[in-house]
Coordinates of C-alpha atoms in Angstrom, one line a residue:
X184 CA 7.3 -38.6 12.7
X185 CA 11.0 -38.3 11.9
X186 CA 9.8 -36.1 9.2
X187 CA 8.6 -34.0 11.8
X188 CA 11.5 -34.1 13.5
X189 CA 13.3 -33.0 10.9
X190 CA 11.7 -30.6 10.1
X191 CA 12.0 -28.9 13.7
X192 CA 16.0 -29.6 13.5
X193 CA 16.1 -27.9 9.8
X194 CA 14.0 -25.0 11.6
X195 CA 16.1 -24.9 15.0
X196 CA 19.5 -24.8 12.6
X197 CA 18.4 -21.6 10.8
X198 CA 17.3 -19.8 14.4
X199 CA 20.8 -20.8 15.7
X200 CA 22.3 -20.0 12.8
X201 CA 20.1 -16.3 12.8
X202 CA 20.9 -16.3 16.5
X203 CA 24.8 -16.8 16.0
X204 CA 24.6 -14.0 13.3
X205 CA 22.7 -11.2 15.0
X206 CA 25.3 -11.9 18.5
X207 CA 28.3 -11.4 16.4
X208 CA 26.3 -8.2 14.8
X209 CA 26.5 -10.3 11.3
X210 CA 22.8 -10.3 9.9
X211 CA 21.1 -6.8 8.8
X212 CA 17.6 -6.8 7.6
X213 CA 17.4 -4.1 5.6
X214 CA 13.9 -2.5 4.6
X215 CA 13.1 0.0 1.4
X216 CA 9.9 2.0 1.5
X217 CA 8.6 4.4 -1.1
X218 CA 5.5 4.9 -2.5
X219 CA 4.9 3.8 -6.3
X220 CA 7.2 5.6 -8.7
X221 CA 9.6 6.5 -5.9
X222 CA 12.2 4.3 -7.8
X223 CA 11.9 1.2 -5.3
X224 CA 12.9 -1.6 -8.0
X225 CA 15.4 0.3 -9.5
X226 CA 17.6 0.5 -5.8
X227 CA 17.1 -2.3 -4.9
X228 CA 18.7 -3.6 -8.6
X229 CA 21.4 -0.9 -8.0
X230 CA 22.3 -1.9 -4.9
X231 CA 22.5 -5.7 -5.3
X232 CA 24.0 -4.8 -9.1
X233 CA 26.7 -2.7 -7.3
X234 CA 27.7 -5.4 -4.6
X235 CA 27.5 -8.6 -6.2
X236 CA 30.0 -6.8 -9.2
X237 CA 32.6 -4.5 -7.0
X238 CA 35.6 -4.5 -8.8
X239 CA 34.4 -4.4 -12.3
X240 CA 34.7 -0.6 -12.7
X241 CA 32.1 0.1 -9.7
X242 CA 32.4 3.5 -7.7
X243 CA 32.4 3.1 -4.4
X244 CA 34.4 5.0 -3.1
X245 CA 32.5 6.1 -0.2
X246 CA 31.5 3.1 1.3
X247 CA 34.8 2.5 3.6
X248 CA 34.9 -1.2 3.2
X249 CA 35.6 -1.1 -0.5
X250 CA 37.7 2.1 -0.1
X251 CA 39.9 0.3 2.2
X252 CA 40.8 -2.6 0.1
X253 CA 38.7 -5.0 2.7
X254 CA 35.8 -5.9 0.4
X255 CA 36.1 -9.8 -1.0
X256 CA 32.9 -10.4 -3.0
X257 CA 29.0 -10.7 -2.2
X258 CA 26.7 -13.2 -4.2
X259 CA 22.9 -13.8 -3.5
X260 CA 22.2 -17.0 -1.4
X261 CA 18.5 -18.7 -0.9
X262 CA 16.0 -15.9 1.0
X263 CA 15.0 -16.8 4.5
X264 CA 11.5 -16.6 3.9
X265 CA 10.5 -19.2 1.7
X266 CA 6.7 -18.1 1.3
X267 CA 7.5 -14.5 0.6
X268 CA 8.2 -13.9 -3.2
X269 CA 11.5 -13.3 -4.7
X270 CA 12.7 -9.6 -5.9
X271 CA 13.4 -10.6 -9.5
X272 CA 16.8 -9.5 -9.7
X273 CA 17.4 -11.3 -13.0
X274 CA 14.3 -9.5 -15.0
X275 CA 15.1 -5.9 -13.8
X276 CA 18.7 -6.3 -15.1
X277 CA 17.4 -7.8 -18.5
X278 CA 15.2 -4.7 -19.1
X279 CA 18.5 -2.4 -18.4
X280 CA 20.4 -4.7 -20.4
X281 CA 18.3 -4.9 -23.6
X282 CA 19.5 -3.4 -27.0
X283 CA 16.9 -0.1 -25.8
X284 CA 17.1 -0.1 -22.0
X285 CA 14.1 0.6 -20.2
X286 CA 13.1 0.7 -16.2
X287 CA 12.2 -2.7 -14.9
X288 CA 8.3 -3.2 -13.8
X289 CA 8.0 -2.1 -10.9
X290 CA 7.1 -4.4 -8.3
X291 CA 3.5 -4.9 -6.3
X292 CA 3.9 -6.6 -3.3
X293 CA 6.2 -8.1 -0.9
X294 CA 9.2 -9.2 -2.4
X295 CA 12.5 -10.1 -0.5
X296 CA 16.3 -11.3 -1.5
X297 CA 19.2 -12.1 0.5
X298 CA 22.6 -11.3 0.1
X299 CA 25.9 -12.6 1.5
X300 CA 28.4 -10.2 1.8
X301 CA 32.3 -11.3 2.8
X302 CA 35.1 -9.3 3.7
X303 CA 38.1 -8.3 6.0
X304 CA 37.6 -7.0 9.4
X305 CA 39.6 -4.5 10.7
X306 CA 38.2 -2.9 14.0
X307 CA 35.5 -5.8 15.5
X308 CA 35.9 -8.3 17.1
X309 CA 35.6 -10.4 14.6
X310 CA 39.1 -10.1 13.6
X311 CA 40.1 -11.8 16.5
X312 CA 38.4 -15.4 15.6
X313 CA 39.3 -15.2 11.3
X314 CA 40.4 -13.4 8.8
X315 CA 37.4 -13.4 7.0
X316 CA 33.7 -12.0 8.1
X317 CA 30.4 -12.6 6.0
X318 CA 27.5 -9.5 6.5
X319 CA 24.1 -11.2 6.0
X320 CA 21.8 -8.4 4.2
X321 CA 18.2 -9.3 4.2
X322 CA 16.4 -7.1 2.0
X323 CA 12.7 -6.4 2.0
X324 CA 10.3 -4.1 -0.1
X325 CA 7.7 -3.1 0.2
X326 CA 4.3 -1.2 -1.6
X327 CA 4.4 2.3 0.4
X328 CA 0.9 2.0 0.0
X329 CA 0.6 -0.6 2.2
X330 CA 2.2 1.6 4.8
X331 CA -0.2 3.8 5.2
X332 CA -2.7 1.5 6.2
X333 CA -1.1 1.4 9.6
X334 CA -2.5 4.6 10.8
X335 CA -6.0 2.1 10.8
X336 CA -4.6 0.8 13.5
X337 CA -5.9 3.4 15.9
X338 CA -8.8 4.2 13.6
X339 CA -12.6 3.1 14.6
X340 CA -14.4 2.7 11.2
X341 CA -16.6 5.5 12.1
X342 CA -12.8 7.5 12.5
X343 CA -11.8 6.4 9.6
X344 CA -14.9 7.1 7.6
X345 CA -14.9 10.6 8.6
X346 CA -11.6 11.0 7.7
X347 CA -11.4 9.9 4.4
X348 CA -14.7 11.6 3.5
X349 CA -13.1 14.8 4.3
X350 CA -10.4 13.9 2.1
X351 CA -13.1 12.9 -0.4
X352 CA -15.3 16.7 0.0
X353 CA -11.8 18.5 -1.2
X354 CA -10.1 19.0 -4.2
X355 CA -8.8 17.6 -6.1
X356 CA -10.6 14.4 -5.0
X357 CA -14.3 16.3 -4.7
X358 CA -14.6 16.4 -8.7
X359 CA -14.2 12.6 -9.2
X360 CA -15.6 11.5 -6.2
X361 CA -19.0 13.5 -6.4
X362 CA -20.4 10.5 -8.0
X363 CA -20.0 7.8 -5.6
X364 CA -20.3 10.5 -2.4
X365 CA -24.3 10.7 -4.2
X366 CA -24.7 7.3 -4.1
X367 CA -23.1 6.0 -0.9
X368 CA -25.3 8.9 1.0
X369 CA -28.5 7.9 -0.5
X370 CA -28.2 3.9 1.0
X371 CA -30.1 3.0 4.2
X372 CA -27.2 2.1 6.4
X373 CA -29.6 -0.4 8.4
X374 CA -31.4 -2.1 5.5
X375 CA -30.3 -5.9 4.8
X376 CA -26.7 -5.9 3.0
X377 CA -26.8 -6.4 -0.9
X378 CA -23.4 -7.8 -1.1
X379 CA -23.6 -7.1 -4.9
X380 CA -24.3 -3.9 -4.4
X381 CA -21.6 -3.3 -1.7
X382 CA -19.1 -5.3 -4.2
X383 CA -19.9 -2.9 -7.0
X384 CA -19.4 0.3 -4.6
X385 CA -16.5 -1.3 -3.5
X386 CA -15.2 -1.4 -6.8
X387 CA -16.0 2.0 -7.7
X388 CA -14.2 3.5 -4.8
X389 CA -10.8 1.7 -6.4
X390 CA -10.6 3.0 -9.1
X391 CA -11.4 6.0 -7.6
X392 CA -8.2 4.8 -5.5
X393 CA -6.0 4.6 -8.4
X394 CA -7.3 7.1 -10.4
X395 CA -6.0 9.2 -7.8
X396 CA -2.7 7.9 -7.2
X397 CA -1.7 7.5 -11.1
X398 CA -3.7 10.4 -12.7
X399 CA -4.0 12.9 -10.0
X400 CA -1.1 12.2 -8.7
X401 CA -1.6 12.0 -5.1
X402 CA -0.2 10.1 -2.8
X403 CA -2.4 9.6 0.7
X404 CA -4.1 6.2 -0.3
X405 CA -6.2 4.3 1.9
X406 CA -6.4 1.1 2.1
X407 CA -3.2 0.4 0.3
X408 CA -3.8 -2.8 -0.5
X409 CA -7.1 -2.1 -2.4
X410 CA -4.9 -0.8 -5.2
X411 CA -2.0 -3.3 -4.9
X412 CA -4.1 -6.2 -3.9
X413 CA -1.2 -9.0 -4.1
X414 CA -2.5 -12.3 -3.0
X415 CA -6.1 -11.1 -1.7
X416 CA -7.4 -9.3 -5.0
X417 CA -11.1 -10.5 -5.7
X418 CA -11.4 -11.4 -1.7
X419 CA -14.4 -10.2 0.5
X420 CA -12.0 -8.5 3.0
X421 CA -11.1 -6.1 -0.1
X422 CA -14.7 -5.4 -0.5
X423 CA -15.3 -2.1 1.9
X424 CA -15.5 1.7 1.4
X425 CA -16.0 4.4 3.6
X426 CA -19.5 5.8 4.8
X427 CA -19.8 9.3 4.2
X428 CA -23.3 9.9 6.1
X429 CA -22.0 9.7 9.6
X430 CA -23.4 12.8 10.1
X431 CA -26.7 11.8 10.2
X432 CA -27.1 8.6 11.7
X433 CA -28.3 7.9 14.9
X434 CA -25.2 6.8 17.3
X435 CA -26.9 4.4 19.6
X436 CA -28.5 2.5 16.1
X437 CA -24.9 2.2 14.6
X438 CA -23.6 1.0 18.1
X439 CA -26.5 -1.9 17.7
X440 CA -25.9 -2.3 14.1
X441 CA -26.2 -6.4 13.3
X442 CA -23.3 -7.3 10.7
X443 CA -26.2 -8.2 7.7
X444 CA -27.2 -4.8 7.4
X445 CA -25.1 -2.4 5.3
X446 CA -22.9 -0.6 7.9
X447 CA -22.5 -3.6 10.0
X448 CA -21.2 -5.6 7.4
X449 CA -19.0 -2.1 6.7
X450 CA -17.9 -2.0 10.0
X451 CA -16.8 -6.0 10.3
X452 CA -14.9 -6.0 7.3
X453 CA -13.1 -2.8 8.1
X454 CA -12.3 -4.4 11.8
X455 CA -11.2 -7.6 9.5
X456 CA -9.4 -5.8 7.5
X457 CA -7.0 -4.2 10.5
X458 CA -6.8 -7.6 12.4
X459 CA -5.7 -9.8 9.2
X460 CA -4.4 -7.9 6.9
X461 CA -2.5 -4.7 8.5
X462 CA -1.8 -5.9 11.7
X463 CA -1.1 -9.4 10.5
X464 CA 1.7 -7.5 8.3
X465 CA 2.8 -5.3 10.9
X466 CA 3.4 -8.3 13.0
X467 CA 5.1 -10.5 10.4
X468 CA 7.8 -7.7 9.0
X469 CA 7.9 -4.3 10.4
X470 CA 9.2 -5.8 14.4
X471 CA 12.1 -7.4 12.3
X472 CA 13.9 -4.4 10.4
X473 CA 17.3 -3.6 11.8
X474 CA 17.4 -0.5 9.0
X475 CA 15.3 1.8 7.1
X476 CA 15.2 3.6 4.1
X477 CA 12.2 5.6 2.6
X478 CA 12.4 6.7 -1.1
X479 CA 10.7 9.9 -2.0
X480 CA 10.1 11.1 -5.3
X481 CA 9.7 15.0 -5.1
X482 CA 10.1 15.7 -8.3
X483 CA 6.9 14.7 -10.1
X484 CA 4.4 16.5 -7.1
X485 CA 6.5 20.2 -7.8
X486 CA 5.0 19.7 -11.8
X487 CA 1.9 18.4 -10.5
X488 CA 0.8 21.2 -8.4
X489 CA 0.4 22.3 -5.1
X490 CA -2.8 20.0 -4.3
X491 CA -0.1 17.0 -5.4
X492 CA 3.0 17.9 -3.0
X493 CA 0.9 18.5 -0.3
X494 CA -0.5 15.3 -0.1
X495 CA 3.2 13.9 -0.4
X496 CA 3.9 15.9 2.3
X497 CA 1.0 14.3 4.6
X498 CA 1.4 11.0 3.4
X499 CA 5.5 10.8 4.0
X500 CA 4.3 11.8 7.7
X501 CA 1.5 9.0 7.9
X502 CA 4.3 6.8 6.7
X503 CA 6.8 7.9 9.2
X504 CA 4.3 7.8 12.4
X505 CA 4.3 3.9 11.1
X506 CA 7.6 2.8 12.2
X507 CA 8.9 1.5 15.9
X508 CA 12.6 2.8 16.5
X509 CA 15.0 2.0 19.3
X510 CA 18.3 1.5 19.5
X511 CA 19.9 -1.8 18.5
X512 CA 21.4 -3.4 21.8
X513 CA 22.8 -6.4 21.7
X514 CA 19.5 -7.7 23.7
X515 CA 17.1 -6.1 21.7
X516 CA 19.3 -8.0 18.2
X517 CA 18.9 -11.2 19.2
X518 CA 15.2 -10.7 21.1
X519 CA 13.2 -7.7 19.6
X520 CA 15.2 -6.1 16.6
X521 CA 14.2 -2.4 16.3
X522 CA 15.2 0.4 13.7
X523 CA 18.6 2.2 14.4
X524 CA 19.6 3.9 11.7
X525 CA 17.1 5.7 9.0
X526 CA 17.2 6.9 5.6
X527 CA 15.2 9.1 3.6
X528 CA 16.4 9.4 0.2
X529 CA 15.3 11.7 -2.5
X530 CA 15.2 9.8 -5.9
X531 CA 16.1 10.5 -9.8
X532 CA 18.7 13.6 -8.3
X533 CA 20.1 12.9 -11.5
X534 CA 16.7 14.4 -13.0
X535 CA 17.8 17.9 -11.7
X536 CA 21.6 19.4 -12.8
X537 CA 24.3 19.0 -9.9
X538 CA 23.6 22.4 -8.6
X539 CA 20.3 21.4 -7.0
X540 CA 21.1 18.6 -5.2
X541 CA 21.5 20.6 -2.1
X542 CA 18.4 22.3 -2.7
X543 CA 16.8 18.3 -3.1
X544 CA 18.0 17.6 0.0
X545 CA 16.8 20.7 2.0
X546 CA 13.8 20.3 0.5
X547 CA 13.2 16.1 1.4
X548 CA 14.2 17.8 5.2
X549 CA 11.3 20.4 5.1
X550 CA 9.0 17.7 4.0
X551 CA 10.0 15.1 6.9
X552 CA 11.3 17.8 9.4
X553 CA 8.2 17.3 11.5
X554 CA 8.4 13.9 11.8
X555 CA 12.1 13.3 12.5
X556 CA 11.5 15.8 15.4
X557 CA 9.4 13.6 16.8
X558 CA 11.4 11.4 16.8
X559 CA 14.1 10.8 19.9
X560 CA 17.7 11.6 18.2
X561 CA 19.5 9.9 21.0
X562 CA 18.2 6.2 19.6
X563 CA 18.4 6.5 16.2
X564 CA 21.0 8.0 13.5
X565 CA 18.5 9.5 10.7
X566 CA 20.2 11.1 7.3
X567 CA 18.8 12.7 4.5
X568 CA 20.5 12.7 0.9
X569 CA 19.1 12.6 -2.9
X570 CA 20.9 9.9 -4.9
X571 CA 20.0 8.2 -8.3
X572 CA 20.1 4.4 -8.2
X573 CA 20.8 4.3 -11.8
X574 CA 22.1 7.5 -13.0
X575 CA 20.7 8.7 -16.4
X576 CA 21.9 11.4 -17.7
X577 CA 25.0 14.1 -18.4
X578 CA 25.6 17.2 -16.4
X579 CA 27.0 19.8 -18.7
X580 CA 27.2 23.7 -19.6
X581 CA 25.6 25.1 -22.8
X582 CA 25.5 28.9 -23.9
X583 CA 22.4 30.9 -23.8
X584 CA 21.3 34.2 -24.1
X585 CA 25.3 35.2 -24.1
X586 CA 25.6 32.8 -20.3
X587 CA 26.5 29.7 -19.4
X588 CA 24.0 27.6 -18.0
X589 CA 24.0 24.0 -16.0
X590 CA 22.3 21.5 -18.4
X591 CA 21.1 17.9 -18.3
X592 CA 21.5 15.5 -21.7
X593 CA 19.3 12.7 -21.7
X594 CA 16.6 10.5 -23.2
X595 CA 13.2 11.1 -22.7
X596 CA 11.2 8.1 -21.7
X597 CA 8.0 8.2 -23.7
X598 CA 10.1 8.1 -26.9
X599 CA 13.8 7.9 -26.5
X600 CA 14.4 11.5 -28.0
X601 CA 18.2 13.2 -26.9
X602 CA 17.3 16.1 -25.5
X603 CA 19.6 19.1 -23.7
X604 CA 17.7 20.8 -20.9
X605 CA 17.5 22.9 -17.8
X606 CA 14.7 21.3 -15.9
X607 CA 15.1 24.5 -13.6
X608 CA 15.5 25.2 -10.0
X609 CA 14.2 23.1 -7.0
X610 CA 13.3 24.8 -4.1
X611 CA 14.8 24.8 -1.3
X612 CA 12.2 24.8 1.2
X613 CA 8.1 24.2 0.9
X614 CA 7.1 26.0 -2.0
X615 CA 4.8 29.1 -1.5
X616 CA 2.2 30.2 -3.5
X617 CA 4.4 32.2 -5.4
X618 CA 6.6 29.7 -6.4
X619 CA 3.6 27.5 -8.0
X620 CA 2.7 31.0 -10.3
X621 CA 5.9 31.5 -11.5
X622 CA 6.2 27.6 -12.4
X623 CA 9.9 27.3 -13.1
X624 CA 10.4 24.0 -12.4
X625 CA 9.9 21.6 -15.5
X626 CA 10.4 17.9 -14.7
X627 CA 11.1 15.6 -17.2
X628 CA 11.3 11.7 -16.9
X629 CA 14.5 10.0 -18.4
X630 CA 15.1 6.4 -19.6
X631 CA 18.6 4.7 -18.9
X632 CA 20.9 6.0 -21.8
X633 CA 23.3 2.7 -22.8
X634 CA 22.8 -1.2 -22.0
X635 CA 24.0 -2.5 -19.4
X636 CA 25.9 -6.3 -19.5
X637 CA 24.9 -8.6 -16.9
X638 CA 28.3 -8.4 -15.0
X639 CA 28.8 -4.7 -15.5
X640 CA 28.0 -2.1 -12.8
X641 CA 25.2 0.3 -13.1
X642 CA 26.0 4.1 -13.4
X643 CA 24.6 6.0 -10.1
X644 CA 24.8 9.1 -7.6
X645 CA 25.7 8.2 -4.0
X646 CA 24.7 4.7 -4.1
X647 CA 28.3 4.3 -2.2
X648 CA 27.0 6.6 0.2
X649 CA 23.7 4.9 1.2
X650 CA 25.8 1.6 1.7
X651 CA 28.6 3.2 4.3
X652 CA 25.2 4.6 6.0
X653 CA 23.5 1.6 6.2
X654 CA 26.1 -0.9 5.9
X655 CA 29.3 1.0 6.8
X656 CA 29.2 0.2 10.8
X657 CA 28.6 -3.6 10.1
X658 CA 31.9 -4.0 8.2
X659 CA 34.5 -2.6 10.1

């Protein structure tokens, strides 16, 4: 019993403590998005890298705390959430601190890390009762995959089956998913389930899943967690695929439709799915982020093809209608936290010379201009900007054809070869068909260039700039 008991004190300290923070505007949870490849692992890296070292040669000279002098220090303190897993910190820096620096592994699930962040206030209130403030910074990834399983939400499984079969009839999807369309239309929907049978179908539609995400390259992927399973790989509730026969079954039969036939079964586990595993999350983490930023890789899609930014395109806005905004009051802190300020970020800028970077940006604004117009601008402060987490290259000028042109000097990640290039121009706004024929654009993946020590702080673009956006308000 007075274990009990302690327990509930141990558990009513941390909500008074949480509570005392979020009233004096002194806890942010901070939440980065992305789909895989967007560069996730390597910002959140950077951007712990960068605070937890200011001072040792950093440049952040944007972010107003640390231009100002105010800045003391930040070190990582024990997470919050004790049965969420770690963001190993420690592991990503050892892979850019190796002899031959490579990118960390990316990460597959829900990972978190805390951060405690002191310094001088100048302009709060704060000043008034110390000298000294600590900014708690909860930060949170997660699998952009996983995100666009909250569309289901609204989705019956007849909805959602139609849907995705659509998806499924087109290109480039229609060539590898022939196979499995064949098969799935020649089941009877009402006959007793074969759960072997469904388990193998099941099967086949992921890797259908993630041959389309990492050798098509597309990015609309549903459900997400079917190809980053965490926790619940090999479990029945993973174990469903869209029908694609809709069409010609009778309505009233499906509406009857016991749960040990096929389609019932279908049906329960895509209802299952929703209840447990996306509202569950959606419930858990989503009602709790104070800020947001969503990582975008638009680089690989323009030298994938049209078929490949288009889908980026839809699945940044599936992403987007996923989120709950509203300005952060002081009653909605300490009782229902909602998203105040936004960022999308275009990744690896540092991929392109320095004279595209506008162009990166203008593009990431066509590709989300829908969405953020949606969106009511008196609630929430969005921004748009291309950065690189960990900046791998050098911007120069080399002579050809009797002109100067802008070049990049890097190496090349699937073999560490020095190269000089000019990737070429990023456009400005949503490619036309033209721009796919003349195919000027030639993207090329870079590994990190020089080891990094522990202690040292990473090279980047604009990583200062994403922390006076996000951060900047907190600290003053």
């Amino acid at each position: 019993m007075a274990f009990i008991n302690k327990k509930k004190l141990n558990k009513l300290k941390q909500k008074a403590s949480d509570l005392l923070n979020r009233t004096l505007d002194q806890h942010v949870t901070l939440a980065v998005t992305g789909l895989s490849r967007s560069g996730k692992t390597a910002f959140i890296t950077s951007l712990v890298n960068q605070l937890v070292n200011e001072g040792n040669h950093s440049q952040l000279g944007f972010f107003n705390v640390v231009h100002q002098g105010r800045f003391i220090a930040a070190k990582r303190v024990p997470q919050k959430h004790l049965h969420i897993g770690r963001f190993e910190y420690d592991r990503a820096m050892s892979a850019f601190s190796q002899n031959e620096p490579t990118w960390p592994e990316p990460t597959h699930g829900i990972s978190e890390m805390r951060l405690a962040i002191r310094y001088k206030p100048k302009e709060s209130l704060l000043k008034y009762a110390s000298d000294t403030a600590t900014l708690y910074l909860d930060i949170t990834d997660y699998p952009g995959e996983w995100l666009l399983d909250l569309p289901m939400l609204n989705q019956t499984f007849e909805q959602w089956s139609q849907q995705t079969t659509a998806l499924l009839l087109t290109e480039p999807r229609f060539k590898s998913a022939e196979s499995f369309i064949e098969k799935v239309n020649q089941i009877d929907p009402f006959a007793k389930v074969d759960e072997q049978r469904l388990a193998d179908l099941s099967k086949e539609y992921t890797e259908l899943l993630l041959h389309f995400r990492h050798e098509l390259g597309l990015s609309v992927i549903q459900p997400g967690r079917f190809i980053l399973p965490g926790e619940l790989a090999d479990a029945p509730i993973l174990q469903f695929f869209p029908f694609t026969a809709f069409e010609k079954m009778d309505k009233n039969a499906y509406q009857n439709a016991s749960d040990d036939c096929l389609i019932g079964m279908l049906r329960a586990r895509f209802i299952e799915y929703k209840e447990r595993v996306v509202k569950a999350f959606y419930k858990e983490h989503f009602v709790n982020f104070d800020r947001q930023i969503v990582l975008a890789d638009c680089l690989t899609p323009l030298n994938n093809g049209p078929e490949s930014f288009a889908d980026l395109k839809t699945a940044m806005t599936m992403i987007m209608e996923s989120f709950s905004y509203g300005q952060s009051s002081l009653f909605s802190r300490l009782f229902a936290p909602k998203i105040d300020k936004l960022l999308f970020a275009a990744t690896k800028a540092d991929h392109v010379t320095p004279e595209q970077h506008h162009n990166l940006v203008r593009l990431l604004d066509q590709l989300v201009y829908q969405t953020k117009h949606q969106l009511n601008y008196d609630v929430i402060e969005m921004k748009t900007l291309a950065l690189a987490s960990v900046k791998t290259t050098q911007a120069g000028t080399s002579r050809y054809q009797g002109q100067y042109i802008p070049v990049l000097r890097g190496k090349r990640s699937e073999n560490g070869e020095l190269i000089t290039v000019f990737p070429g121009a990023v456009p400005s706004k949503l490619p036309e068909q033209d721009y796919w024929q003349q195919e000027t654009f030639n993207f090329i993946s870079f590994a990190p260039m020089e080891p990094i020590g522990q202690h040292e702080c990473l090279p980047h673009l604009r990583m200062d700039q994403v922390m006076q956006f996000l951060l900047g308000d907190k600290m003053k």
